[in-house]
Coordinates of C-alpha atoms and ligand atoms in Angstrom, one line a residue:
X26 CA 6.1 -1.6 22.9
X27 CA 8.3 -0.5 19.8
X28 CA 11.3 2.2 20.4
X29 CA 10.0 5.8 19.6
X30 CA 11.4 7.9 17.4
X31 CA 12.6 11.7 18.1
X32 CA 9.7 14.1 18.1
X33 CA 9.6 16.1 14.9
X34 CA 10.3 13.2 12.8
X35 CA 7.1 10.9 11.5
X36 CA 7.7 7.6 12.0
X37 CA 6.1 4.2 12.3
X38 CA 2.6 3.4 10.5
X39 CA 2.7 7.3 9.2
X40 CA 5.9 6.6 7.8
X41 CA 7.1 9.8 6.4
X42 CA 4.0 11.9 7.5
X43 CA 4.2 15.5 7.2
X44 CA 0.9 17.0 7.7
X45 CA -2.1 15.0 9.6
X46 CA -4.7 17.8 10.9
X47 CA -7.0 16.6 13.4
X48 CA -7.4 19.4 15.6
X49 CA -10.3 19.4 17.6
X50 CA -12.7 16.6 18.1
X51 CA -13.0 13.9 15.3
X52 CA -15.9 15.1 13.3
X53 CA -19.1 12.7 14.4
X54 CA -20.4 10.9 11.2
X55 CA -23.7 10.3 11.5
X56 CA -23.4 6.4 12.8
X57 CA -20.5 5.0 13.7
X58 CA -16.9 5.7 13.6
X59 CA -13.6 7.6 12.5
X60 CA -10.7 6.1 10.7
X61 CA -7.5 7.0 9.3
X62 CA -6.2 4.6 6.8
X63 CA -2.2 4.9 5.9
X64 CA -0.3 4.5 3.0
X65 CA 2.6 4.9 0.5
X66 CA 3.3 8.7 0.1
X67 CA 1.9 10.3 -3.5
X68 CA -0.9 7.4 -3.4
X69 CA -3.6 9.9 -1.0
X70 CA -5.8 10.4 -3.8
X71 CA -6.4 7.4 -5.2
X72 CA -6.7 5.8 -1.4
X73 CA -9.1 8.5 -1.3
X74 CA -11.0 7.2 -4.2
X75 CA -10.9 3.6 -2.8
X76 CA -12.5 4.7 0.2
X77 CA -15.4 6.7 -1.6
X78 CA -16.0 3.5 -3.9
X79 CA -17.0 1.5 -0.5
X80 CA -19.1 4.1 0.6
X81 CA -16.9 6.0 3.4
X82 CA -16.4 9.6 3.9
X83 CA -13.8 11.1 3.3
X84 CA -13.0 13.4 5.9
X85 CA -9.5 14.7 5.4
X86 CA -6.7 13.9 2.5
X87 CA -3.1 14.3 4.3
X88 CA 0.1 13.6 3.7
X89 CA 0.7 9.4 3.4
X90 CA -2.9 8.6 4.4
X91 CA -6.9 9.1 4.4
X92 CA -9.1 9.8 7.4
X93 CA -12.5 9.1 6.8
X94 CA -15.8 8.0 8.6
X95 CA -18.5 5.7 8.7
X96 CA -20.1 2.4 10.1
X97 CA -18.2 -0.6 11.8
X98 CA -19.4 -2.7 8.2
X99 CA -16.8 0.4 6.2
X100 CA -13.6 -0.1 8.5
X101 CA -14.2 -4.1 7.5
X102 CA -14.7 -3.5 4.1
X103 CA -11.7 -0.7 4.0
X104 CA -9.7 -3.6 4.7
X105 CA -10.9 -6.2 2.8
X106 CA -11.0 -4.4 -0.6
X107 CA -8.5 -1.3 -0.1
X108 CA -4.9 -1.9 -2.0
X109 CA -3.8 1.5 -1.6
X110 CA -3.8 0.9 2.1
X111 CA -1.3 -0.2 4.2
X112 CA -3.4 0.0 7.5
X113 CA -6.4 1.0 8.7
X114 CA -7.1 2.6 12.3
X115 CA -9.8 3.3 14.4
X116 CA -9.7 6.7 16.2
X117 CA -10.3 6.0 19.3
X118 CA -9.6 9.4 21.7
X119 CA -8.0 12.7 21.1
X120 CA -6.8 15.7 23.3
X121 CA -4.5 18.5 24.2
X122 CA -1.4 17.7 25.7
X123 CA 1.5 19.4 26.9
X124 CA 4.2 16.9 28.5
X125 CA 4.3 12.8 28.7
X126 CA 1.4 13.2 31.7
X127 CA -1.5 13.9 29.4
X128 CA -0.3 11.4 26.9
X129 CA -0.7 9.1 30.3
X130 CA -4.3 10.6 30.9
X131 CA -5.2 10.5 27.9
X132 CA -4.3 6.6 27.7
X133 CA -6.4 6.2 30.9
X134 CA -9.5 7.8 30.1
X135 CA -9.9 5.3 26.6
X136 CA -12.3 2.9 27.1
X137 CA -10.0 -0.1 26.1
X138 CA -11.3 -2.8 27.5
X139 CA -14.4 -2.6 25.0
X140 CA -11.9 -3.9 22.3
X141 CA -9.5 -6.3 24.4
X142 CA -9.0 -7.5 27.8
X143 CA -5.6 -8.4 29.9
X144 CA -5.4 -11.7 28.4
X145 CA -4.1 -10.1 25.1
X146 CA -0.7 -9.4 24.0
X147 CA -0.5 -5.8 22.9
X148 CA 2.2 -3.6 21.1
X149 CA 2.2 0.2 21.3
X150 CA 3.9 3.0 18.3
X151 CA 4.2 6.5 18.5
X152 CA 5.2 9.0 15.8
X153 CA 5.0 12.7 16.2
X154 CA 5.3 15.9 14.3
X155 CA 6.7 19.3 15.7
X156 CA 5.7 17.6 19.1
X157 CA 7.5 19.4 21.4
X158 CA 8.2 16.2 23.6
X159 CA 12.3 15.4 23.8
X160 CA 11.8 11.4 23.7
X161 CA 9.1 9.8 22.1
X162 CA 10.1 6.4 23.1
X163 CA 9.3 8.0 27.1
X164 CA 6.1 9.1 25.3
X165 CA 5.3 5.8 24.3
X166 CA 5.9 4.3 27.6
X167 CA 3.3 7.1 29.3
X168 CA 0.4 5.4 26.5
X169 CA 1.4 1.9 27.5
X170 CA 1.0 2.4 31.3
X171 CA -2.2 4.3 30.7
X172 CA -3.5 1.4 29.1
X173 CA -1.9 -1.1 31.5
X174 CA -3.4 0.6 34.7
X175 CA -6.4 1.1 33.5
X176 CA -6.8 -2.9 33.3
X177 CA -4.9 -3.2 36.3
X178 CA -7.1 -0.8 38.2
X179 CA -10.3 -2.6 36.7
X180 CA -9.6 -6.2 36.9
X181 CA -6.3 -6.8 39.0
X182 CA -4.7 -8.3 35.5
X183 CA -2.8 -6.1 33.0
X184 CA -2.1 -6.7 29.0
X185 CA 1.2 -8.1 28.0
X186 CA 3.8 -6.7 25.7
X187 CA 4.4 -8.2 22.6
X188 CA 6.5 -6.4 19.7
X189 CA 7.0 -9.6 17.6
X190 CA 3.4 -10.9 17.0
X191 CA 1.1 -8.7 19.1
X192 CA -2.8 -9.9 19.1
X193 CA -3.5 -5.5 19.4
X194 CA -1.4 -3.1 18.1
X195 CA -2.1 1.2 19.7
X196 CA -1.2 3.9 17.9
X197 CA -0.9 7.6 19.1
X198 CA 0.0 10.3 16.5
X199 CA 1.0 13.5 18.0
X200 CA 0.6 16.9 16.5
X201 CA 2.2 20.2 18.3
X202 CA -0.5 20.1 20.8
X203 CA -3.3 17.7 19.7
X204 CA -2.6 13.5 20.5
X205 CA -4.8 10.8 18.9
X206 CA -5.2 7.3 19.9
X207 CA -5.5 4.7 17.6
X208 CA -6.3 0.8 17.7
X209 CA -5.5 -1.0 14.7
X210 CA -7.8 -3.1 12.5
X211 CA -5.5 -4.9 10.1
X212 CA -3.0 -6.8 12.1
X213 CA -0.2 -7.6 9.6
X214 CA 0.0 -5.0 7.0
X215 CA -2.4 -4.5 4.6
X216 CA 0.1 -5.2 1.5
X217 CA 0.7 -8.5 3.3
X218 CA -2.1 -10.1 1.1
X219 CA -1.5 -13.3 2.1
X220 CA -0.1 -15.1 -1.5
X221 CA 3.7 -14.2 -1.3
X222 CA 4.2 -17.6 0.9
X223 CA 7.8 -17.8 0.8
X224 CA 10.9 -16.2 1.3
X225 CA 11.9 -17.7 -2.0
X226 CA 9.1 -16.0 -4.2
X227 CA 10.0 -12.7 -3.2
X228 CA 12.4 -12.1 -6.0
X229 CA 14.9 -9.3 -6.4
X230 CA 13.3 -6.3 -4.9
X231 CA 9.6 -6.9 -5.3
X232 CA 7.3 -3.8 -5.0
X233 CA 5.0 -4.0 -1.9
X234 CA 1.7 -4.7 -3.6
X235 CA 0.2 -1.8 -2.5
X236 CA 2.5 0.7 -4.0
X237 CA 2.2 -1.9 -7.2
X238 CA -1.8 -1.4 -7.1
X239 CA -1.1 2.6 -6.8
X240 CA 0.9 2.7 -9.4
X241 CA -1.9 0.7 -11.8
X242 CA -4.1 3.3 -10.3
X243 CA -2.1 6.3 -11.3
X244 CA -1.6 4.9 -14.8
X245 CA -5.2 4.7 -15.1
X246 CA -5.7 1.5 -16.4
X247 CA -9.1 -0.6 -16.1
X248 CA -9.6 -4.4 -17.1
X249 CA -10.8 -4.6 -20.8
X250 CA -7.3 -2.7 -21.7
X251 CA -3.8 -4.7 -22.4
X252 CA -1.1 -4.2 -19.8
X253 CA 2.4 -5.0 -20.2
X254 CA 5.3 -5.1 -17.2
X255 CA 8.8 -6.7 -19.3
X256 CA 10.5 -6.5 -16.3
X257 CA 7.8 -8.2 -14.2
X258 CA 10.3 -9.8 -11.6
X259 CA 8.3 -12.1 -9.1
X260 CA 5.2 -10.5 -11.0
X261 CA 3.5 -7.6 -8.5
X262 CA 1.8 -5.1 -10.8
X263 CA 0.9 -8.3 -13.0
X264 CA -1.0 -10.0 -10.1
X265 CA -2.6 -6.8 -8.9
X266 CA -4.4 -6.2 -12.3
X267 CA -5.2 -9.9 -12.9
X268 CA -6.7 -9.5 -9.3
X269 CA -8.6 -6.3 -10.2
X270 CA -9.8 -7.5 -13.5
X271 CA -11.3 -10.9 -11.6
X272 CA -12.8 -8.8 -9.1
X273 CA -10.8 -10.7 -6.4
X274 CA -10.4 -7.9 -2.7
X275 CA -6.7 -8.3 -2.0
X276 CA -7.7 -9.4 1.8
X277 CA -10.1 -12.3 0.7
X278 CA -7.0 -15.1 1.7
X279 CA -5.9 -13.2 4.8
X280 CA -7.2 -13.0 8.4
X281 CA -7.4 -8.9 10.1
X282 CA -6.3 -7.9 13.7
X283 CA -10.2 -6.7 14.0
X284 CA -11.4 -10.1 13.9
X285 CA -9.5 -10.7 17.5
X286 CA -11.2 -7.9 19.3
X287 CA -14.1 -8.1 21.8
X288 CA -16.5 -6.0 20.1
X289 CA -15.9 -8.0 16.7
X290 CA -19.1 -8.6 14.5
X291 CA -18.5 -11.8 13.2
X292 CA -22.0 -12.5 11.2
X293 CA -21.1 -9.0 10.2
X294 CA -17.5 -10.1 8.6
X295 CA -19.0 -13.6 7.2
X296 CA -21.5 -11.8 5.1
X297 CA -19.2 -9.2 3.8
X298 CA -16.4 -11.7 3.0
X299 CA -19.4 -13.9 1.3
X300 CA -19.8 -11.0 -0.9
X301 CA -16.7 -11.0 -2.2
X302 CA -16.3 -14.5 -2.6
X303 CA -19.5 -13.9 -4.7
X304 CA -18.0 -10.9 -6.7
X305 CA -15.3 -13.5 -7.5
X306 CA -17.3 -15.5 -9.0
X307 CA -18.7 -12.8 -11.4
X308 CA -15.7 -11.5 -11.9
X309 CA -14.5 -14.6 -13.4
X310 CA -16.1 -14.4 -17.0
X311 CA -14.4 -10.8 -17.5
X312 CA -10.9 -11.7 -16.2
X313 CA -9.5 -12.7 -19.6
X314 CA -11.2 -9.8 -21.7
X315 CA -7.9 -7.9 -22.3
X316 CA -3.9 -9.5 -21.8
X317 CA -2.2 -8.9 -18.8
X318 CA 1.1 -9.9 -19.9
X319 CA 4.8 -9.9 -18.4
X320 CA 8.0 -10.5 -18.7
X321 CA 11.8 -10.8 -17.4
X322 CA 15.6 -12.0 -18.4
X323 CA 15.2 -14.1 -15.2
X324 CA 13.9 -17.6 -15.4
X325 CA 14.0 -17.9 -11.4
X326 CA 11.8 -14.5 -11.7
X327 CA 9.1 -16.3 -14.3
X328 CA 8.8 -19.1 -12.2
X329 CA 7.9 -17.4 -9.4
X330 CA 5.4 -15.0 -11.0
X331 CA 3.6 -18.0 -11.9
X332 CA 3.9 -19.6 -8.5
X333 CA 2.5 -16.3 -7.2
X334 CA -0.3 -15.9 -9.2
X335 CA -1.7 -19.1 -8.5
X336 CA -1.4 -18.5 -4.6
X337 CA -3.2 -15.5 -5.8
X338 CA -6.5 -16.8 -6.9
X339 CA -5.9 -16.5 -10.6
X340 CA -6.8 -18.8 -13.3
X341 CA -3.7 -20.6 -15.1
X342 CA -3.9 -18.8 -18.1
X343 CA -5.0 -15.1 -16.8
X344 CA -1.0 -13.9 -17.2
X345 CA 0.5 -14.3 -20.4
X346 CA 4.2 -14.8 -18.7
X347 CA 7.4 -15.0 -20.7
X348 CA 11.4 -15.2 -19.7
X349 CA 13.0 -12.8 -22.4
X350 CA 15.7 -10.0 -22.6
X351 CA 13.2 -6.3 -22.4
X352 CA 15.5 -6.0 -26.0
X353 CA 13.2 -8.7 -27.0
X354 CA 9.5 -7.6 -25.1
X355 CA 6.7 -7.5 -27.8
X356 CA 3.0 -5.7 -27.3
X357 CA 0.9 -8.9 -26.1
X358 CA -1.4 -8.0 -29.6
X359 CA -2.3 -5.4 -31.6
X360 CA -5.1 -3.5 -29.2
X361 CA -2.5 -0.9 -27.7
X362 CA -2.7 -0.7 -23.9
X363 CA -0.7 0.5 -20.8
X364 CA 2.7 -0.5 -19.5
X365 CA 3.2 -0.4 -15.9
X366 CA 6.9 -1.4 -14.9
X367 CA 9.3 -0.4 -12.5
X368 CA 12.5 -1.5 -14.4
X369 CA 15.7 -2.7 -12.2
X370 CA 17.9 1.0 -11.4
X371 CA 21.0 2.1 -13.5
X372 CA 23.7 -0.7 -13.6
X373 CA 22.1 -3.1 -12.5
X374 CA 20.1 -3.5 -16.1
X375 CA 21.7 -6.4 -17.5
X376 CA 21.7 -6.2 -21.3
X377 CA 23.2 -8.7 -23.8
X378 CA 23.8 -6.0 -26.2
X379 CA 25.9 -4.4 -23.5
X380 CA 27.7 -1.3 -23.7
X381 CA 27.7 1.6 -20.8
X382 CA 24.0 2.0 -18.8
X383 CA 23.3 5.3 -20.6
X384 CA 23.8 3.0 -23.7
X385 CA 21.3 0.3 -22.9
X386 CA 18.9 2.4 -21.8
X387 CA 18.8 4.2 -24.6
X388 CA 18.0 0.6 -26.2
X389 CA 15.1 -0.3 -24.3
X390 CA 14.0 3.4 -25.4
X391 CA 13.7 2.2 -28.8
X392 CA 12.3 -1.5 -28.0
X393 CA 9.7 0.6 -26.2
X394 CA 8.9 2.9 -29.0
X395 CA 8.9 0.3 -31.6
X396 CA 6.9 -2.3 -30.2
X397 CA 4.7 -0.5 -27.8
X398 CA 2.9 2.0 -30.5
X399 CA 0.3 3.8 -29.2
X400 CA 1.0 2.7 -25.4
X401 CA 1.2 4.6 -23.0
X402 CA 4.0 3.3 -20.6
X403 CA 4.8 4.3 -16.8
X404 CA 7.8 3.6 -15.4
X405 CA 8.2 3.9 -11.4
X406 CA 12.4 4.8 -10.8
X407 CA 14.6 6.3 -8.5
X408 CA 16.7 7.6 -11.3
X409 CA 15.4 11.0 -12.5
X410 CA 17.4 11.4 -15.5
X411 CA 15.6 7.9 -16.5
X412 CA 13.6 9.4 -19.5
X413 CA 16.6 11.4 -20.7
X414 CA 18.7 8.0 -21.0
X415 CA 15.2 6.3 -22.5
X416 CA 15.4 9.3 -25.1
X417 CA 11.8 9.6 -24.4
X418 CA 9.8 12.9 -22.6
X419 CA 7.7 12.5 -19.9
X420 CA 4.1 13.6 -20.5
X421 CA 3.5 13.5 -16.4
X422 CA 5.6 12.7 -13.5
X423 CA 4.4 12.1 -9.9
X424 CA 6.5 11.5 -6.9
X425 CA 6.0 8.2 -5.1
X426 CA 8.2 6.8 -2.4
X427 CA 9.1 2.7 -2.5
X428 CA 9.5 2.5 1.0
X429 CA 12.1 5.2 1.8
X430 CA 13.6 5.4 -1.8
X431 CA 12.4 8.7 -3.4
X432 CA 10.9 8.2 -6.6
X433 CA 9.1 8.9 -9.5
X434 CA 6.4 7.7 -11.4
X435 CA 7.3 8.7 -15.1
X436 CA 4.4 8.2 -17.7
X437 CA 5.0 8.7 -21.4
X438 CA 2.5 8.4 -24.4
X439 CA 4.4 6.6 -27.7
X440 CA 2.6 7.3 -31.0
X441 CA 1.3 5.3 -32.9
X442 CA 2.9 4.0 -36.0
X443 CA 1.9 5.9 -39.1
X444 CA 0.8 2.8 -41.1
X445 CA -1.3 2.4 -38.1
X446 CA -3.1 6.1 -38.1
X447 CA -6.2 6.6 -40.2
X448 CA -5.3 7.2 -44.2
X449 CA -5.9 10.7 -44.9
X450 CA -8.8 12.0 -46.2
X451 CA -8.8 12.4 -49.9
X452 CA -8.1 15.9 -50.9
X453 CA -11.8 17.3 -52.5
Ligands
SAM602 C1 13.1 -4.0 -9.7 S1 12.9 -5.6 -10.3 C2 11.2 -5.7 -10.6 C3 10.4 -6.2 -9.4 C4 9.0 -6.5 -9.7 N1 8.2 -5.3 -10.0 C5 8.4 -7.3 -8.6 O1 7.5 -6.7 -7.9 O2 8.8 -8.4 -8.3 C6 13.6 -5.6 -11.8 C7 13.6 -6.8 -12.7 O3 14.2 -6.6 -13.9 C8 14.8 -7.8 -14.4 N2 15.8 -7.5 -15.4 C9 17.0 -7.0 -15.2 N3 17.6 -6.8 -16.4 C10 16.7 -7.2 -17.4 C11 16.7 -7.2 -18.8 N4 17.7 -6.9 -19.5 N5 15.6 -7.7 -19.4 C12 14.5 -8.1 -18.7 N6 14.4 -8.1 -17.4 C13 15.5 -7.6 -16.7 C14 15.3 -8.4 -13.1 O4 15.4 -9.8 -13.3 C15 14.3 -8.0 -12.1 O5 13.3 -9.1 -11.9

């Protein structure tokens, strides 16, 4: 069972939650079930999206995640191909409550033994908003013993606790009045795709991959278009598009906590996963239609990119991957695309033409605007004077959060060059 945080506060898989309405019984799709899928703050729409594209409904958009419905074959596929994600939950039970008691109750009444039995280790998270409970780690106690009874009373045996490597993982979110029981479906998080094998290859602060795949999403980039990241570091964004423009899912080399449970539908899984495997395949012919290109003053960084990519699925020469100064970046040809970066913060930019911070950014400004004409170029920071020291204006901005860093997600359009801008038309 994990500690509990104070009510009021959002915590665990909702990380900074603010508004999840589920009053009232979960709206009954027509077969099947209700989930909620979490992720990075600012990414709810495109999630959204996501979901739609696998044929789910969309039931609610709230703050850091999605709830939507449909059959047991659109919680699998939410996480084999979501990358917005970072879990996905089954709803399981939902009701009033008024103290720890009903949380207990509640617990009790949840048919859990359809999913697991006593033999499993489980692991059980609150998190809470306005709940007017004083100690959510007492509420998360009451949810454990409801589900530990109700085993005991049934079969004499009772589920183990495991916080470290649990085989099922409960959720309950609690609203002011309203508590919703979860069961989890993808085990180790869902940016957890299964390529970043060691702690070596995780470079200086790599973006989870699923706040790198929200931030392709945001930029609006599609394979067939260049994309550029000069400070690529152990290569995130770049291995996100090359996946995308393959058509490899992000889960295809992972396993999912769903495929443990009792009621799992393993034909069901195998043919789904052969379908992607499939779409691979197909995918393969279009993968190198546009560069995906990256680079980084760090050779350790390069090398690991490359390492990555491979672990990733992608074919040798899919990332055009180069160690270099961002003074010395270059367009990766003369189609203009989109640059997708989240550069390292303030000081900690390490130019050879040195000078104070403001200074150097005010360099990469110019290599920007010089050699990425007719880009358009995002930049994810924590630094919100970033495009005044870049000497550029923003054209949009939407906040993001990298774990619990506030940020922003800056994107600017650079015109093109004039030589490069159609002659003028003859006067008559
Ligand atoms: C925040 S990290 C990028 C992490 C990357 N998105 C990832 O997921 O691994 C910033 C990167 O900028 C690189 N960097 C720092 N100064 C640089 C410079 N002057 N030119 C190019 N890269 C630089 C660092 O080596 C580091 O890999």
């Amino acid at each position: 069972m994990s500690a509990g945080r104070r009510p009021g506060k959002a915590a665990g898989p909702w990380s900074a939650a603010s508004a999840f309405v589920a009053a009232g019984p979960p709206p009954s799709p027509p077969s099947g079930s209700t989930y909620f899928a979490t992720c990075p703050r600012g990414l709810e729409q495109p999630l959204a999206a996501e979901l739609r594209a696998i044929g789910a409904r969309v039931d609610a958009v709230s703050a850091a995640g999605v709830a939507f419905s449909g059959d047991r074959a659109i919680g699998y596929l939410a996480n084999l191909h979501s990358r917005i994600a970072s879990r996905v939950l089954l709803r399981l039970a939902s009701g009033r409550y008024r103290g720890d008691d009903d949380l207990y109750r509640l617990a009790t009444r949840c048919e859990w033994e359809r999913y697991f039995d006593a033999s499993m280790t489980l692991r059980v998270d609150v998190s809470a908003i306005r709940s007017p409970l004083r100690s959510l780690n007492f509420a998360t106690l009451r949810v454990k013993d409801g589900i530990v009874d109700r085993f005991r009373a049934r079969t004499g045996e009772r589920p183990s606790i495991d916080t470290e490597r649990p085989q099922v993982r409960v959720y309950a979110f609690m609203l002011e009045r309203e508590a919703t029981l979860y069961l989890d479906l993808s085990g180790e998080p869902l940016f957890k795709r299964g390529w970043r094998a060691d702690r070596d290859d995780k470079g200086e602060a790599p973006l989870k991959e699923n706040l790198a795949a929200g931030l392709i999403a945001l930029s609006g980039w599609t394979p067939g278009t260049p994309l550029a990241d000069p400070f690529c570091g152990s290569g995130t964004i770049l291995i996100e598009a090359g996946q995308i423009a393959a058509g490899i899912a992000p889960g295809l080399s992972r396993g999912f906590g769903f495929e443990a449970l009792l009621d799992h539908d393993a034909a069901l899984w195998a043919g789904l996963r052969a379908d992607a495997v499939r779409r691979v395949q197909a995918g393969a012919a279009r993968a190198s239609a546009a560069p995906i290109a990256g680079s980084d003053a760090d050779p350790r960084a390069i090398e690991q990119a490359r390492r990555n990519a491979q672990r990733a699925g992608l074919a040798p020469d899919a990332l055009a991957l180069r160690c270099c100064d961002v003074l010395q970046a270059r367009a990766p040809g003369p189609a203009p695309g989109v640059v997708v970066t989240n550069p390292p913060y303030g000081e900690r930019l390490e130019l050879r033409a040195a000078g104070s911070p403001d200074a150097a950014w005010g360099e990469v400004g110019r290599v920007l605007k010089r050699e990425f004409a007719g880009w358009k170029v995002f930049v994810l920071t924590s630094d919100a004077r970033l495009p005044a020291h870049l000497g550029m204006k923003e054209k949009r901005r939407a906040p993001l959060y990298n774990g619990a860093i506030e940020c922003r997600l800056f994107g600017f359009e650079i015109f093109a060059r004039r030589e490069d801008s159609p002659a003028p038309a003859p006067a008559a």
